[in-house]
Backbone as JSON, one array per atom type, in Angstrom:
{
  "sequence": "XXXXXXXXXXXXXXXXXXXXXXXXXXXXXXXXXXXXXXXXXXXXXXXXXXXXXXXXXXXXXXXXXXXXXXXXXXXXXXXXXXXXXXXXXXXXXXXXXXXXXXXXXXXXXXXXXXXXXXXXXXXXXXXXXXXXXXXXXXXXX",
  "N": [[108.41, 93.16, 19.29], [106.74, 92.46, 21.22], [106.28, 94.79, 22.57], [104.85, 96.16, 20.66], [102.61, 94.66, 20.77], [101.59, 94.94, 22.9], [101.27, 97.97, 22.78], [98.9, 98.16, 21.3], [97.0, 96.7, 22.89], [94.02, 95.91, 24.36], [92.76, 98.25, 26.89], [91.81, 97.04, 29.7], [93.3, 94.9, 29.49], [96.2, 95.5, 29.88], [95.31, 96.73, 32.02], [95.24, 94.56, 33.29], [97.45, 93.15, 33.47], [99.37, 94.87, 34.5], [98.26, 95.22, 37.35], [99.06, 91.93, 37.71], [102.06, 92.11, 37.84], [102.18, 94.05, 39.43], [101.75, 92.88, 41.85], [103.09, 90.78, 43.18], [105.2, 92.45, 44.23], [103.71, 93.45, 45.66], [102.73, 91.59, 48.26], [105.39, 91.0, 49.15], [106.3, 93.09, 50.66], [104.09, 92.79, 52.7], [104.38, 90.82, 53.93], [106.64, 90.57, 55.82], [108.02, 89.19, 57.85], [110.15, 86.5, 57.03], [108.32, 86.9, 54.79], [106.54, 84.83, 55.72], [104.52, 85.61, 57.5], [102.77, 88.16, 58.6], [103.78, 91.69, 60.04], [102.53, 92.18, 63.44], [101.45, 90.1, 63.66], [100.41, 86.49, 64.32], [101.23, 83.16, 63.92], [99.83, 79.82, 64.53], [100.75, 76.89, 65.02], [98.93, 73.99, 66.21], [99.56, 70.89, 67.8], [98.06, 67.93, 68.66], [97.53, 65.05, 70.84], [100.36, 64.27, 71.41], [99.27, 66.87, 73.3], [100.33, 70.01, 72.16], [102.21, 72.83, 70.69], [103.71, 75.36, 68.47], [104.11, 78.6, 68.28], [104.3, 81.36, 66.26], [105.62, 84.85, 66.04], [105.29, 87.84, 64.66], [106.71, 90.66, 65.59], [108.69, 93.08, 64.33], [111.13, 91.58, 64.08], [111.07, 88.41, 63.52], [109.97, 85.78, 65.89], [109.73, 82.57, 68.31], [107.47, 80.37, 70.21], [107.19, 77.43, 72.43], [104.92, 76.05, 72.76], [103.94, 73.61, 75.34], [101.21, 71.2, 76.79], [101.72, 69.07, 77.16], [103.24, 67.61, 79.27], [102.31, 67.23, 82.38], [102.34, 69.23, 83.71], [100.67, 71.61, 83.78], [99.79, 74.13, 81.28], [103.09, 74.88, 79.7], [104.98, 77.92, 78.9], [107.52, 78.48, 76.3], [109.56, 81.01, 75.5], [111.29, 81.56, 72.42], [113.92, 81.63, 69.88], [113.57, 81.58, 66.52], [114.71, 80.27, 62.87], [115.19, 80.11, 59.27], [115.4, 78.0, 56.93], [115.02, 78.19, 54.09], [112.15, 79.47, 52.28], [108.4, 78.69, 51.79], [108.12, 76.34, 50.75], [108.99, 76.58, 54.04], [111.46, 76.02, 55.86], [112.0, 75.0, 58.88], [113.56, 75.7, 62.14], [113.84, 76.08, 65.31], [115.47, 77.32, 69.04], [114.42, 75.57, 70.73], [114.63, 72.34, 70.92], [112.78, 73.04, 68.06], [111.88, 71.49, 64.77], [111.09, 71.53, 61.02], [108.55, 71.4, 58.73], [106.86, 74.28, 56.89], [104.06, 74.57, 55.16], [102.46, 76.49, 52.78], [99.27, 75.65, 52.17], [96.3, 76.76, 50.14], [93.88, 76.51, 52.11], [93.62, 73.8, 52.29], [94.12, 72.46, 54.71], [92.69, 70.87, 57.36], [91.59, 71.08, 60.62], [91.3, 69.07, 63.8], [88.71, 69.82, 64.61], [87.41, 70.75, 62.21], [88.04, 73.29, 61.16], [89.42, 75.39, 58.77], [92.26, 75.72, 57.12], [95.51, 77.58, 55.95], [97.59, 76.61, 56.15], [100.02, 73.99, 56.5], [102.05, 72.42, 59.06], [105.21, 70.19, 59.02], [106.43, 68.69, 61.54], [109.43, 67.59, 62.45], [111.08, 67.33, 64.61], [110.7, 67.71, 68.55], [111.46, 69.34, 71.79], [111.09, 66.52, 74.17], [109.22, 65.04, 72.96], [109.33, 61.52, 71.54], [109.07, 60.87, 67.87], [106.59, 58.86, 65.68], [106.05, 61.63, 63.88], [103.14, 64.1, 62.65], [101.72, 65.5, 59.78], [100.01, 68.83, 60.77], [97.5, 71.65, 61.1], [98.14, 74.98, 60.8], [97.04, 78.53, 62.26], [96.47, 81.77, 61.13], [96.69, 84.94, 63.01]],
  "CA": [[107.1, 92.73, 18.86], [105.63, 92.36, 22.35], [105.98, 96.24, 22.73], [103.68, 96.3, 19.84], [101.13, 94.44, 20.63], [100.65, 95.99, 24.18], [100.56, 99.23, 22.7], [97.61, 98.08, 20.93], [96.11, 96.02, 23.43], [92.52, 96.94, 25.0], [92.86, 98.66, 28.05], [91.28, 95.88, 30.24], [94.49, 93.73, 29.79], [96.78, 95.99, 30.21], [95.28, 97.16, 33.65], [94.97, 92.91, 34.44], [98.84, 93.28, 32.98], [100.04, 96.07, 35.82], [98.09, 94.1, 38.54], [99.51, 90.56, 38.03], [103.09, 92.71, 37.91], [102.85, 94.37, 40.99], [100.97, 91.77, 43.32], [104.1, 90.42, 44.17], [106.06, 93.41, 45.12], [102.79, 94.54, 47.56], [102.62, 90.73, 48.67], [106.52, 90.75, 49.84], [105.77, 94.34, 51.15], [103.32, 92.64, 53.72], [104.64, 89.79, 54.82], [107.67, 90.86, 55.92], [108.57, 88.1, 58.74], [110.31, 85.79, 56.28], [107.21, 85.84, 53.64], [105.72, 83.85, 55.92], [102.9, 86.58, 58.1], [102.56, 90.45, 58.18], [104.27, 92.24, 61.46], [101.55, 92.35, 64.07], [100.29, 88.74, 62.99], [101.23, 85.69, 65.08], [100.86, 82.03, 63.29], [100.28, 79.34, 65.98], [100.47, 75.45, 64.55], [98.53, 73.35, 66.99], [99.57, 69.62, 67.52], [97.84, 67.19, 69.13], [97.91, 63.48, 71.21], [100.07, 65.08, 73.34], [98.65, 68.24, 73.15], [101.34, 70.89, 72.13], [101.97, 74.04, 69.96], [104.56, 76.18, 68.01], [103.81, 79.85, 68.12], [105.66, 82.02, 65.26], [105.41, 85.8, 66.0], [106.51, 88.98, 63.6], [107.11, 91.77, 65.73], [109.9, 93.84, 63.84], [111.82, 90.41, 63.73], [110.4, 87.18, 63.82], [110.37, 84.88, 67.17], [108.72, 81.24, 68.66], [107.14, 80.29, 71.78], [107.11, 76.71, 72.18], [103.81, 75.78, 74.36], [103.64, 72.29, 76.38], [100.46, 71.18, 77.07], [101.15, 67.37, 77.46], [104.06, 67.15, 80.36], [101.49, 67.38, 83.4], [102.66, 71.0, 84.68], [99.77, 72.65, 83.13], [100.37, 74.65, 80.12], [104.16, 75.93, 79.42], [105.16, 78.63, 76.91], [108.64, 78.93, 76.27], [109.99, 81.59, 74.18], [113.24, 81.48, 71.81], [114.37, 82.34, 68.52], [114.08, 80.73, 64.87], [115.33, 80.28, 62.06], [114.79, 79.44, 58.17], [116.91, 77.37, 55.87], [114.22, 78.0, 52.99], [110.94, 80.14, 52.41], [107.58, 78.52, 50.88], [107.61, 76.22, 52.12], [109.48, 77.48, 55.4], [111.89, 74.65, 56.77], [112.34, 75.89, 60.51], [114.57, 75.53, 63.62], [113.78, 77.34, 67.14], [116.09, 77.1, 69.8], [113.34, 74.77, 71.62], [114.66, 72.29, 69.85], [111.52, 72.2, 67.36], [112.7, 71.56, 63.25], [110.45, 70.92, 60.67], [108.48, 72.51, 57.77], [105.39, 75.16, 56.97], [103.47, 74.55, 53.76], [101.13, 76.92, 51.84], [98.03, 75.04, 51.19], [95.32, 77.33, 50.28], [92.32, 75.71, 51.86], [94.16, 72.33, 52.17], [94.36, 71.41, 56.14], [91.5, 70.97, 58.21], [91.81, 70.15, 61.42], [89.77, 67.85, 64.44], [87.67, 70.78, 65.05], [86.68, 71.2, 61.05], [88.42, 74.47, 60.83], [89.82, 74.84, 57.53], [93.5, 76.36, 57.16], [95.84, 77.89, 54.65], [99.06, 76.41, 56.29], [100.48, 72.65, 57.11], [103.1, 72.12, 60.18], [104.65, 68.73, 59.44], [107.47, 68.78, 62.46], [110.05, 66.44, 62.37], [111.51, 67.11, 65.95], [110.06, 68.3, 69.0], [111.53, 68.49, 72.73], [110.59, 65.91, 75.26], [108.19, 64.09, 72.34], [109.28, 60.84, 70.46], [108.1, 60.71, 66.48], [106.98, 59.96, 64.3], [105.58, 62.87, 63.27], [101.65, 63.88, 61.59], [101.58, 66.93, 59.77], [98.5, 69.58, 61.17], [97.36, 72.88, 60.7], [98.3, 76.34, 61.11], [96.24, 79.0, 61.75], [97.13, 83.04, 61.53], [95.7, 85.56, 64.04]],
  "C": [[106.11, 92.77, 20.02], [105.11, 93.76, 22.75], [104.94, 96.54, 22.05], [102.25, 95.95, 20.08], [100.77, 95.16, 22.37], [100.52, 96.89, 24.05], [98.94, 99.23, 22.13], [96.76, 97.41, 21.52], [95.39, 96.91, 24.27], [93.16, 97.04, 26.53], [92.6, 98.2, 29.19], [92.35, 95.12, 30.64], [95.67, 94.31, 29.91], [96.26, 96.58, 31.73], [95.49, 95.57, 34.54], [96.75, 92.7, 34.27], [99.73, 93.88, 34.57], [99.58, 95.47, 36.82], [98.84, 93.12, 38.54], [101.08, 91.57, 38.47], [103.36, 93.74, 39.48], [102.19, 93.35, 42.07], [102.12, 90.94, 43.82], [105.22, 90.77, 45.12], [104.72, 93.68, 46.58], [103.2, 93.05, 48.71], [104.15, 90.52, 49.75], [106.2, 91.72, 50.56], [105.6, 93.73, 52.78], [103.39, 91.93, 54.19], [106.49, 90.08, 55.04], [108.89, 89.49, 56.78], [108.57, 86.52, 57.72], [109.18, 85.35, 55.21], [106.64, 85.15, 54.23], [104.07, 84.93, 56.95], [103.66, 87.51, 58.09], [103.22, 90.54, 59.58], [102.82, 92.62, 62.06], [101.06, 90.96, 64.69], [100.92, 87.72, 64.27], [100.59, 84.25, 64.11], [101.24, 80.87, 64.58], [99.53, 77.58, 65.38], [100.33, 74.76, 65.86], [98.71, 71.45, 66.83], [98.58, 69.0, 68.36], [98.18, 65.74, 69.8], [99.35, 63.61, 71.0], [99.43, 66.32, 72.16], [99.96, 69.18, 73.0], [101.43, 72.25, 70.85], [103.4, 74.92, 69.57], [103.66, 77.42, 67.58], [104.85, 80.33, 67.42], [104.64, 84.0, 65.55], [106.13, 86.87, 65.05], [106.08, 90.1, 64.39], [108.25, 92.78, 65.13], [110.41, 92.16, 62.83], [110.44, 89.21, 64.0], [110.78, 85.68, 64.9], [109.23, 83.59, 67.23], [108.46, 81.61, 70.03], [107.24, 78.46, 71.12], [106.07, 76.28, 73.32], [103.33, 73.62, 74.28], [102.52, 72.11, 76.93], [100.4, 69.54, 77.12], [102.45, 66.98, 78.82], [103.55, 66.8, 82.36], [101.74, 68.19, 84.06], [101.78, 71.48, 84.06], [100.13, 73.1, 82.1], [101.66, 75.48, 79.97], [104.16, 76.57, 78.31], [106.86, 78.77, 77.43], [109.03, 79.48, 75.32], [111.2, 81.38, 73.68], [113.06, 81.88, 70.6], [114.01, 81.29, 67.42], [114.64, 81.23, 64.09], [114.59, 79.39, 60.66], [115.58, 79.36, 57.05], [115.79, 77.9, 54.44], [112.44, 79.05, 53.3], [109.84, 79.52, 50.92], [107.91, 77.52, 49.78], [109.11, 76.49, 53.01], [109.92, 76.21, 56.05], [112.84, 75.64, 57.89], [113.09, 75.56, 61.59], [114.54, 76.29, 64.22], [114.76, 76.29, 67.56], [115.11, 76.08, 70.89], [114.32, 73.37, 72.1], [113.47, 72.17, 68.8], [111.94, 72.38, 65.84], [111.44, 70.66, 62.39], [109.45, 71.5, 59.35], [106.52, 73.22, 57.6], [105.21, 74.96, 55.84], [102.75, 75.37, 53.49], [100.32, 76.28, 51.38], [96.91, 75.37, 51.71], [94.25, 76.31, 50.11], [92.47, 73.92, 52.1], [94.43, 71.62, 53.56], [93.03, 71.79, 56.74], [92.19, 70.25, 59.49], [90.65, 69.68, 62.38], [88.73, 68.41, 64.77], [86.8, 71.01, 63.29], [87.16, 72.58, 60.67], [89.68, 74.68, 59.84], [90.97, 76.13, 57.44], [94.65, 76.32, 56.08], [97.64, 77.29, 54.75], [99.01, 75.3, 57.24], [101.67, 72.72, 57.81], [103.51, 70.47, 59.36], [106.33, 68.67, 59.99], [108.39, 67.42, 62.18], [110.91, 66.39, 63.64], [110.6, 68.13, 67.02], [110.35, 68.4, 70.35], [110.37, 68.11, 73.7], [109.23, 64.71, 74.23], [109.34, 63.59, 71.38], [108.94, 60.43, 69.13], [107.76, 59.03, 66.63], [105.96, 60.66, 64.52], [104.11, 63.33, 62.8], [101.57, 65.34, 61.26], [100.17, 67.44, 60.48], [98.44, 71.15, 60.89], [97.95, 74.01, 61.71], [97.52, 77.14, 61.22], [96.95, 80.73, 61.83], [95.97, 83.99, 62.12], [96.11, 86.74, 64.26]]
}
């Protein structure tokens, strides 16, 4: 019966038909680094009070940096590896240790600057910092 009526349906909804149907094959396509950014891209969740940062890169594979900006050595980056038990939302573990999860919310984090972002950090470990915890934004670049 459904064959039927899309043969007779206007041409309009059958082209909005074939769009909705492939937008999720292009969408996996392009985010290759676990669904979560495109290869090229880097996503870099900024914490604050201390000052600190998880960098997620997709070159080929997908890697961290973990940057220190509250220990009083100036700014460290340390790179290492992750990992993801789950995609969307994205519960994470680098070798740092840093563990904790990435949300999709289009339009839904702002952070202390007013700059409005499509992805929530909300860490639940971090080394050398005590919780608890405050989720904050992501931004991709």
């Amino acid at each position: 019966m459904l064959s039927n009526q899309l043969r007779h349906a206007p041409a309009p909804a059958l082209i909005l038909l074939a769009a909705l149907v492939s937008a999720p094959a292009t969408l996996a396509a392009d985010l290759s680094c676990n669904s979560l950014i495109e290869p090229g891209q880097k996503m870099i969740c900024s914490g604050f009070e201390p000052n600190w940062a998880l960098e997620i890169t997709c070159n080929g594979d997908v890697t961290s940096n973990f940057i220190d900006a509250f220990s009083g050595d100036g700014i460290q980056t340390t790179p290492g590896s992750i990992s993801f038990a789950t995609e969307n939302p994205w519960q994470l573990e680098t070798s740092h240790p840093v563990t904790g999860e990435i949300a999709y919310t289009p339009d839904g984090c702002t952070d202390e600057s007013d700059r409005v972002s499509d992805f929530t950090f909300t860490p639940t470990a971090a080394p050398g910092l005590p919780g608890p915890f405050f989720p904050f934004c992501c931004r991709v670049e």
